[in-house]
PDB file of C-alpha atoms in Angstrom:
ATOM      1  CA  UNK A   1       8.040  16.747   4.026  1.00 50.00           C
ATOM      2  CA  UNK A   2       9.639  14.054   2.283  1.00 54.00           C
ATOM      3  CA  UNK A   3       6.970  11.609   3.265  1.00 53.00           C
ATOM      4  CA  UNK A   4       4.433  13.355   0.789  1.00 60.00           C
ATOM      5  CA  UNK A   5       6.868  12.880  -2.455  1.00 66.00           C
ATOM      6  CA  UNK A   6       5.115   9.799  -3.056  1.00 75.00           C
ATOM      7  CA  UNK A   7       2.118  11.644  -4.532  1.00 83.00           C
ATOM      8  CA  UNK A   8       4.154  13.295  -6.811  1.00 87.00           C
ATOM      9  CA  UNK A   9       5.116  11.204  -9.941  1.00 86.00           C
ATOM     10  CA  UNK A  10       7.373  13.862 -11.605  1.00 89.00           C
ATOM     11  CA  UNK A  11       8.744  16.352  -9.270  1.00 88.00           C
ATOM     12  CA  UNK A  12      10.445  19.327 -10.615  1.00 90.00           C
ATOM     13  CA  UNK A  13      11.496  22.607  -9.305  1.00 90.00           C
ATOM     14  CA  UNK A  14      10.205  25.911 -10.626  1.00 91.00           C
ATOM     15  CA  UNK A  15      11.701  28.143 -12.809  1.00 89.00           C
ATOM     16  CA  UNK A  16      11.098  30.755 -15.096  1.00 88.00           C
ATOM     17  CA  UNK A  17      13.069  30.004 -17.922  1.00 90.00           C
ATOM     18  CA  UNK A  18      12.651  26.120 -17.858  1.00 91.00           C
ATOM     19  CA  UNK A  19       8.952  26.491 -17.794  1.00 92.00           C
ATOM     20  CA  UNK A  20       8.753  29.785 -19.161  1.00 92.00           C
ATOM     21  CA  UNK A  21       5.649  28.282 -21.492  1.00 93.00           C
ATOM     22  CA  UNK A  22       4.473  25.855 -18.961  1.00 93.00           C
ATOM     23  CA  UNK A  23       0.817  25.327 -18.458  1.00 95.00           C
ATOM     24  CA  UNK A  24      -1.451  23.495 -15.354  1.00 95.00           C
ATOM     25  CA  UNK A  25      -4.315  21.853 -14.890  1.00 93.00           C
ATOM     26  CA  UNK A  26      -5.390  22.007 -11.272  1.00 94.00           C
ATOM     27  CA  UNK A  27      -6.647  18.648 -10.606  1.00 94.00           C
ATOM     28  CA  UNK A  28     -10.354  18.004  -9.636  1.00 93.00           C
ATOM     29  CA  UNK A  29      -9.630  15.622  -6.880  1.00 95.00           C
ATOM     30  CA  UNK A  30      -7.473  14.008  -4.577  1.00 96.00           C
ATOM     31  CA  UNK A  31      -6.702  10.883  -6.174  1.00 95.00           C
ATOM     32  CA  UNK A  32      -3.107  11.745  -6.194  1.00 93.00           C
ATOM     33  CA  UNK A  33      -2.968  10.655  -2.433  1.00 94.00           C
ATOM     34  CA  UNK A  34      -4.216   7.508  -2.860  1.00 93.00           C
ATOM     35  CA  UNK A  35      -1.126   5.686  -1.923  1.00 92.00           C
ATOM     36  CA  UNK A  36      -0.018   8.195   0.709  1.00 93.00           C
ATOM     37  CA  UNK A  37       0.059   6.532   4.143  1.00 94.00           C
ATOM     38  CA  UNK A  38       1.869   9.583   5.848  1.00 93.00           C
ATOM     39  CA  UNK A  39       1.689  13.509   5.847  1.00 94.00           C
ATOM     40  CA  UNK A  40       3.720  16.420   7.412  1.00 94.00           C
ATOM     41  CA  UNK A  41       1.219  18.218   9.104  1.00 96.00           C
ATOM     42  CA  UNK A  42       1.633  22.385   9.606  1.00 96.00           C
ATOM     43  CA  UNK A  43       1.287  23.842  12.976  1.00 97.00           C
ATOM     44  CA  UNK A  44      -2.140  25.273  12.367  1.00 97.00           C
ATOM     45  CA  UNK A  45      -3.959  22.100  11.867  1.00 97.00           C
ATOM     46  CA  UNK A  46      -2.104  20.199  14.319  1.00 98.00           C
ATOM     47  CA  UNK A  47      -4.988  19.749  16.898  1.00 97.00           C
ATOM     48  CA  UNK A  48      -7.777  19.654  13.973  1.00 97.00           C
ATOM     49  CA  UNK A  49      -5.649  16.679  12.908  1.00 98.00           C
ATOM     50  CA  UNK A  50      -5.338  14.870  15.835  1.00 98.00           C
ATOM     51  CA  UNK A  51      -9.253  14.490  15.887  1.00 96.00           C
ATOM     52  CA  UNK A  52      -9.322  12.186  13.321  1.00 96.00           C
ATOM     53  CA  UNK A  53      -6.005  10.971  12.604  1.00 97.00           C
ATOM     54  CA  UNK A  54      -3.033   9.023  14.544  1.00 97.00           C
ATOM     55  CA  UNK A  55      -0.474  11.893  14.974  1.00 98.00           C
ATOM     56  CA  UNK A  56       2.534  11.273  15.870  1.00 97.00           C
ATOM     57  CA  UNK A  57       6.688  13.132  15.752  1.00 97.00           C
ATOM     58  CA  UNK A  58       9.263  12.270  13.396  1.00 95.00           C
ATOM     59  CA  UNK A  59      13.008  13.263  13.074  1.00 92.00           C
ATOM     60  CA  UNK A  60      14.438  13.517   9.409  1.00 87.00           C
ATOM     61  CA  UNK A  61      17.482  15.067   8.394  1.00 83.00           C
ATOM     62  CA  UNK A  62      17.713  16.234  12.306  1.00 88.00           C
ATOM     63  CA  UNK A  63      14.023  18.026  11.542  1.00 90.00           C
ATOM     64  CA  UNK A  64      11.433  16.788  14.059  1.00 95.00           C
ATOM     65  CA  UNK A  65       8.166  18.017  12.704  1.00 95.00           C
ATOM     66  CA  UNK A  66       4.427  16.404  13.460  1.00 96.00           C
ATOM     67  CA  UNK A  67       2.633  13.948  11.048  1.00 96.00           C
ATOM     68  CA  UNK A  68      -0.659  12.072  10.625  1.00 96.00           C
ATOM     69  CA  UNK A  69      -1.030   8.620   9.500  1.00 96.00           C
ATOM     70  CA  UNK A  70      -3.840   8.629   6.668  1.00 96.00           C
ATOM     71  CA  UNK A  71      -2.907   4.705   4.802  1.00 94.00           C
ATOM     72  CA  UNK A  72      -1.646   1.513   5.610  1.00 93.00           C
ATOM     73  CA  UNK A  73       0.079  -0.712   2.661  1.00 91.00           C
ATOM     74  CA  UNK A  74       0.068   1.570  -0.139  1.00 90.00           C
ATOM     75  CA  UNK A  75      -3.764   2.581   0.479  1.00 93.00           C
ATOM     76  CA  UNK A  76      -4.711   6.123   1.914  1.00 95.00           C
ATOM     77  CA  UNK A  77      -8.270   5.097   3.946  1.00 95.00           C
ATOM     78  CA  UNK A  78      -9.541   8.323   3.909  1.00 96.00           C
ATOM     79  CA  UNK A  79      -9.816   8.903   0.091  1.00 96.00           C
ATOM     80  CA  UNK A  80     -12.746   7.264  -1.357  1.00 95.00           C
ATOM     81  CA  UNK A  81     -12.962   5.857  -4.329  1.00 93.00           C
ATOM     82  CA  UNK A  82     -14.220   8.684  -6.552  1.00 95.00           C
ATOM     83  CA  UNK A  83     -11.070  10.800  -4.860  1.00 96.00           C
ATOM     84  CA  UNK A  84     -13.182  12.622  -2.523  1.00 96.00           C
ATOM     85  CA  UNK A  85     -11.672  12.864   0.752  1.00 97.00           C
ATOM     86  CA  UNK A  86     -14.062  10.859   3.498  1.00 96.00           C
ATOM     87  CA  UNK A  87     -13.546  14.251   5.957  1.00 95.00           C
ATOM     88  CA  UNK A  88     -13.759  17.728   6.056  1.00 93.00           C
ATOM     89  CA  UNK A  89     -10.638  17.927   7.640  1.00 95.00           C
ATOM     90  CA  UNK A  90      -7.769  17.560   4.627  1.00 96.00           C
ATOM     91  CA  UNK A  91      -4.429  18.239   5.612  1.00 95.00           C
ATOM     92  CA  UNK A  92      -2.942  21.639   4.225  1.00 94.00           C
ATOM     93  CA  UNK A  93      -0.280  20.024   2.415  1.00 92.00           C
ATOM     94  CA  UNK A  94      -2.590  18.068  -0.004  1.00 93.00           C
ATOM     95  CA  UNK A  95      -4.953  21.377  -1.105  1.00 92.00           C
ATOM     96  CA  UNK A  96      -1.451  23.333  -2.852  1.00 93.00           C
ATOM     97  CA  UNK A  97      -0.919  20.204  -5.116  1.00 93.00           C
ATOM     98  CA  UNK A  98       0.518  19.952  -7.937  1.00 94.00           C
ATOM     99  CA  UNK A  99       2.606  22.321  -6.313  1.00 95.00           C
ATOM    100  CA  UNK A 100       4.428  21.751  -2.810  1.00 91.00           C
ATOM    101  CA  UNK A 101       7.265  23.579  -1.021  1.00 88.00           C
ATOM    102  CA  UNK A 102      10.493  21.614  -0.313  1.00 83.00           C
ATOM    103  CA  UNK A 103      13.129  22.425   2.281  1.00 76.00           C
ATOM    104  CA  UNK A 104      16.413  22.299   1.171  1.00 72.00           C
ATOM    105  CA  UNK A 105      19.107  23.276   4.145  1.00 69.00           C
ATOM    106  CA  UNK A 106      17.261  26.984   5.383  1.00 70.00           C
ATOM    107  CA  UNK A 107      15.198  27.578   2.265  1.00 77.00           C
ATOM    108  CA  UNK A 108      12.188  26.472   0.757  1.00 80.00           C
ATOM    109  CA  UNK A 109      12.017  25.990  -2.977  1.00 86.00           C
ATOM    110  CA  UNK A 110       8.512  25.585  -4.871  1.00 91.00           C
ATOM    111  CA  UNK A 111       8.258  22.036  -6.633  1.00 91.00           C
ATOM    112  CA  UNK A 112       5.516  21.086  -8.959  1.00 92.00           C
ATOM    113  CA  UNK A 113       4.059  17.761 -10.211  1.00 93.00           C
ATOM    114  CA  UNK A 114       4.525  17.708 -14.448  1.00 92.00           C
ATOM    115  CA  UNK A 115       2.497  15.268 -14.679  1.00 91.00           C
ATOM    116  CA  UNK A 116      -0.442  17.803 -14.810  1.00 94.00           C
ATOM    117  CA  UNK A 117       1.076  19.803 -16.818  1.00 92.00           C
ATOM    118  CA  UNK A 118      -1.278  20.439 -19.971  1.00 92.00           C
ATOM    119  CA  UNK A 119      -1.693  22.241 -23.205  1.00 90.00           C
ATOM    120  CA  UNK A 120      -4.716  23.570 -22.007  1.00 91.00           C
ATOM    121  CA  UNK A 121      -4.375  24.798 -18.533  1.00 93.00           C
ATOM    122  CA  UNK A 122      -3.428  28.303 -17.214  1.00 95.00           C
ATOM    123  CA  UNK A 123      -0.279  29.934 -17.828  1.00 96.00           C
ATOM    124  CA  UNK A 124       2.489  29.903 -14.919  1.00 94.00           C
ATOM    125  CA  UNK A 125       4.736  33.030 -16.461  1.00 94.00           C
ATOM    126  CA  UNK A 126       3.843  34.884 -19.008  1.00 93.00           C
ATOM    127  CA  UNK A 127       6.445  35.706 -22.041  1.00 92.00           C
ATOM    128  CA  UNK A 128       8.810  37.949 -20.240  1.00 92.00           C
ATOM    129  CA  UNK A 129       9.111  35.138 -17.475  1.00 91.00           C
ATOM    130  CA  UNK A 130       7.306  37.604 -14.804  1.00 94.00           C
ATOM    131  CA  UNK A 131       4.457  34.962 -12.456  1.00 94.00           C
ATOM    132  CA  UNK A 132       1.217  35.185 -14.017  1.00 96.00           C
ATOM    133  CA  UNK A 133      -2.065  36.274 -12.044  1.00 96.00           C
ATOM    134  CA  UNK A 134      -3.303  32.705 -11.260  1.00 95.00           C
ATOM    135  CA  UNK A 135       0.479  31.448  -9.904  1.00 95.00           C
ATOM    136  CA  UNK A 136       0.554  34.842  -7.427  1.00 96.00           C
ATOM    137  CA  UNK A 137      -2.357  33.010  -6.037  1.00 95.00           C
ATOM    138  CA  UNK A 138      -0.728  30.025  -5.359  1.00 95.00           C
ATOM    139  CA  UNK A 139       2.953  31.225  -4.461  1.00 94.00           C
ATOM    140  CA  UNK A 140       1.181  32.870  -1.649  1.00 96.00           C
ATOM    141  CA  UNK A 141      -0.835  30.268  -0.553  1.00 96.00           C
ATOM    142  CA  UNK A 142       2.661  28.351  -0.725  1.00 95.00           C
ATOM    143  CA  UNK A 143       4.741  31.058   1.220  1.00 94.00           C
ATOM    144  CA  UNK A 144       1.903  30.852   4.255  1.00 95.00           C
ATOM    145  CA  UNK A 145       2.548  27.032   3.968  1.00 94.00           C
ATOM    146  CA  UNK A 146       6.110  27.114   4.342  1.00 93.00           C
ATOM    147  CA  UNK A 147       5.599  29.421   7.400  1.00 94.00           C
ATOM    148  CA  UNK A 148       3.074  27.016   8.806  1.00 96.00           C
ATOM    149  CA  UNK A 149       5.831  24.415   8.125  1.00 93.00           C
ATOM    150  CA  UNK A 150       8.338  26.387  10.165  1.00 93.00           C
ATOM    151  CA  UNK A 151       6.621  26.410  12.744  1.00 96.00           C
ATOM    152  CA  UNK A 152       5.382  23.755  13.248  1.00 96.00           C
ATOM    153  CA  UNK A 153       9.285  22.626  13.552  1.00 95.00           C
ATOM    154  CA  UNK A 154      10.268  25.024  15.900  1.00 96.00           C
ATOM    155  CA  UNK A 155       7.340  24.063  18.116  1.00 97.00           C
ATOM    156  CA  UNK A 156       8.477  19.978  17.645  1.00 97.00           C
ATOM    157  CA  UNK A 157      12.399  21.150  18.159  1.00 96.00           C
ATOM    158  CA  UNK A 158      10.812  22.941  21.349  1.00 96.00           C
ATOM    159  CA  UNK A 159       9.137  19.767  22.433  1.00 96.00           C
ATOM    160  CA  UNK A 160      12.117  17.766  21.622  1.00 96.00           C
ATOM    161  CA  UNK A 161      14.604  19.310  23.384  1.00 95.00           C
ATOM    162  CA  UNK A 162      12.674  20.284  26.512  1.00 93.00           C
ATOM    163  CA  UNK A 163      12.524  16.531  26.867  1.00 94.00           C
ATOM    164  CA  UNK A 164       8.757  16.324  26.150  1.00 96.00           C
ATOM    165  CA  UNK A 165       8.902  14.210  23.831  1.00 97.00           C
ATOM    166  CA  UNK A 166      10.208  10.600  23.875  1.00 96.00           C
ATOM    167  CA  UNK A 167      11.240   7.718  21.701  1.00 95.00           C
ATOM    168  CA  UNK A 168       8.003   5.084  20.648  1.00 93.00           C
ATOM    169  CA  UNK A 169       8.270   1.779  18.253  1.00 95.00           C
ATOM    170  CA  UNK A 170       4.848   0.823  17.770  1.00 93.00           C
ATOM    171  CA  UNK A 171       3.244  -1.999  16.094  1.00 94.00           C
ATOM    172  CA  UNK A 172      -0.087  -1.508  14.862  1.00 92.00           C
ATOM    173  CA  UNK A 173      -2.638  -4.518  13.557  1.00 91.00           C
ATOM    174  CA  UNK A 174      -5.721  -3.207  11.429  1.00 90.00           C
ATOM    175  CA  UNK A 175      -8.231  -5.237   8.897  1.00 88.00           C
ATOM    176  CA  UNK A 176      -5.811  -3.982   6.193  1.00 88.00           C
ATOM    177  CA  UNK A 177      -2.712  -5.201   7.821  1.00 90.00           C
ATOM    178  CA  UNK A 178       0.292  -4.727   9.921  1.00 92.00           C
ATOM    179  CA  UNK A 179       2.042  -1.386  10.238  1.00 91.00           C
ATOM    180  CA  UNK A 180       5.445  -0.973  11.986  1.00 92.00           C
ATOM    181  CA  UNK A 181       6.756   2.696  13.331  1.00 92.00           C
ATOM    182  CA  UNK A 182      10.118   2.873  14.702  1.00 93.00           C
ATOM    183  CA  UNK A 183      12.314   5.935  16.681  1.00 93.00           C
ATOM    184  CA  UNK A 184       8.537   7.728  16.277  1.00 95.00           C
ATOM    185  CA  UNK A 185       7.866  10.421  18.976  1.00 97.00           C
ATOM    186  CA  UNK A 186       5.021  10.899  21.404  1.00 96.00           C
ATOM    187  CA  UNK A 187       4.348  12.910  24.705  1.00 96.00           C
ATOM    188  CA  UNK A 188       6.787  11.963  27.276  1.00 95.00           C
ATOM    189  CA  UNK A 189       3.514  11.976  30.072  1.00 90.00           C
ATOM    190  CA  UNK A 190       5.761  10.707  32.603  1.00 88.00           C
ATOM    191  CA  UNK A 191       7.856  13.741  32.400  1.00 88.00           C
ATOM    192  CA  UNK A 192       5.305  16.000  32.182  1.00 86.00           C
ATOM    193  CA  UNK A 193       3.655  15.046  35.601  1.00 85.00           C
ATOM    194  CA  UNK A 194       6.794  15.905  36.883  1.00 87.00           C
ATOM    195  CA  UNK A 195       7.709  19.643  35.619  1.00 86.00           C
ATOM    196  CA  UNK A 196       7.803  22.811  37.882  1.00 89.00           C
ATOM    197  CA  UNK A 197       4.387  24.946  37.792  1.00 88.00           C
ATOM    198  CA  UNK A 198       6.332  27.443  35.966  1.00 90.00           C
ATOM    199  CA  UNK A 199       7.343  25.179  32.878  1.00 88.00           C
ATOM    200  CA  UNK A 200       3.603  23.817  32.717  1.00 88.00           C
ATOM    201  CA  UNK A 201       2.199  27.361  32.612  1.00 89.00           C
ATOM    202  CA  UNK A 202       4.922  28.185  29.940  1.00 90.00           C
ATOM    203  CA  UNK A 203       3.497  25.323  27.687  1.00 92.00           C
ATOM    204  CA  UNK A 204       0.104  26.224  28.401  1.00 91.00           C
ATOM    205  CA  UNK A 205       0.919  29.845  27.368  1.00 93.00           C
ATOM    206  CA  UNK A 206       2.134  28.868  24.048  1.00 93.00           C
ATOM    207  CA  UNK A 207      -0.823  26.596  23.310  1.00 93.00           C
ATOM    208  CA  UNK A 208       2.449  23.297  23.083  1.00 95.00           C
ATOM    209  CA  UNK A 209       0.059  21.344  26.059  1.00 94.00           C
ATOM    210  CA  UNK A 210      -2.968  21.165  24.494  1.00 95.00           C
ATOM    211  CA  UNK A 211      -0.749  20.033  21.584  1.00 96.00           C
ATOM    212  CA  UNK A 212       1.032  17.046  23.694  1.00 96.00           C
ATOM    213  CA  UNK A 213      -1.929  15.514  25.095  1.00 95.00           C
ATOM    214  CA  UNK A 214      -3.863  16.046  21.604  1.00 97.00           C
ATOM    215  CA  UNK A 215      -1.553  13.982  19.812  1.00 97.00           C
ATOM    216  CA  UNK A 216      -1.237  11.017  22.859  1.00 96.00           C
ATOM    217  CA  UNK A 217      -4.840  10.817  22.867  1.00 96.00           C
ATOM    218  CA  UNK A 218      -4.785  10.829  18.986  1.00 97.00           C
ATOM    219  CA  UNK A 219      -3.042   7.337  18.601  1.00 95.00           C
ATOM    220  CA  UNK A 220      -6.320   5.948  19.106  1.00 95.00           C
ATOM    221  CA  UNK A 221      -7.500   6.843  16.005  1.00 96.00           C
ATOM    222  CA  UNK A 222      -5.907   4.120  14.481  1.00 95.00           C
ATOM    223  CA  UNK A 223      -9.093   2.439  15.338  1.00 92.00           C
ATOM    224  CA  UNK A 224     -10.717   4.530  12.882  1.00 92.00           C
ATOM    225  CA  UNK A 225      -8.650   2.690   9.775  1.00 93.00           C
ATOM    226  CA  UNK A 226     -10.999  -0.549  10.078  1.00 91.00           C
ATOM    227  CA  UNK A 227     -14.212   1.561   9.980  1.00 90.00           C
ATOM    228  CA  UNK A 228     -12.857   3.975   7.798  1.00 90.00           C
ATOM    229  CA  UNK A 229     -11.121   1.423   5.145  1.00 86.00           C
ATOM    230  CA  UNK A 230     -15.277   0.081   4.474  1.00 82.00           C
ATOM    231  CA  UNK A 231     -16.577   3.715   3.591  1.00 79.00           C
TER     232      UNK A 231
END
């Protein structure tokens, strides 16, 4: 989830004595992602993702967790100018901003953006320091993300340690320029065409198959930058 910090310019963490007063203006658009190139994905929009978007695995902090590739070179190709996204399909992450949940060890701690703070936004606690109607809202829209986070993780540790993944540097030349990955993940096919009947039908069952080849499949949507970098 690190990889997302980039859009915010002033991270903080919530709490109610610190920002006991604090107001927030939502913002309008999604120009804050303009130079995001990469975003943890959750495990709900993993295969929505992978239409669109080169998905790949990444390990940080021993976390493997999923990701889509969305910008080369400071420059996010699916925002458009007006910061509109270009598809219908925005990753979960981006739609919670200014807020965002951030693990730290086993817990998840609610961080927000103050650079949208304003005098004239809505209220986060009110004066006793209890959460106000509109941040309810959002903390559970947050606490569904940080399940969607987890498992999305356990499905990638799954993956990882069943030996279904494997290790990828890839080197990938678009109109915009170069872009290098290195110790990436991505399906391990050849060990897949190998397993037991019994260990296919157990990735089947837990929908982790349709994930795999998804994501291979994806890595041809880096074809998509060119066309989508002239929208």
């Amino acid at each position: 989830m690190k990889a997302i910090m980039k859009a915010f310019k002033k991270a903080v963490a919530l709490d109610s004595t610190v920002h006991r007063y604090l107001k927030v203006k939502m913002p309008e658009d999604y120009l804050y992602m303009e130079n995001v190139e990469i975003v943890p994905l959750t495990y709900s929009e993993i295969l929505s993702a992978t239409m669109y978007y080169p998905v790949m695995f990444g390990i940080q902090d021993e976390i493997v967790f999923p990701f889509a590739v969305v910008g080369i070179n400071n420059r996010n190709v699916f925002l458009k100018k007006n910061g509109q996204w270009k598809l219908d399909t925005v990753p979960n992450i981006c739609k919670h901003y200014p807020f965002g949940v951030f693990k730290e060890e086993d817990d998840y701690a609610i961080i927000f953006d103050e650079t949208f703070a304003s005098s004239d936004g809505e209220r986060i606690f009110d004066d006793d320091g209890n959460e106000t109607e509109f941040f309810s809202k959002i903390k559970a829209g947050l606490t569904e993300l940080a399940r969607d986070f987890h498992d999305a993780e356990e499905c990638s540790k799954e993956l990882f340690e069943g030996g279904y993944l494997r290790t990828l540097n890839l080197d990938i030349e678009t109109k915009l320029g170069k872009m290098q990955f290195r110790n990436m993940l991505i399906a391990n096919i050849e060990h897949m065409s190998r397993l037991q009947p019994e260990k296919l039908y157990n990735l089947n069952s837990k929908g982790y198959l349709l994930i795999l080849h998804a994501h291979y499949l994806s890595l041809r949507n880096f074809k998509l930058f060119d066309i989508f970098a002239e929208i």
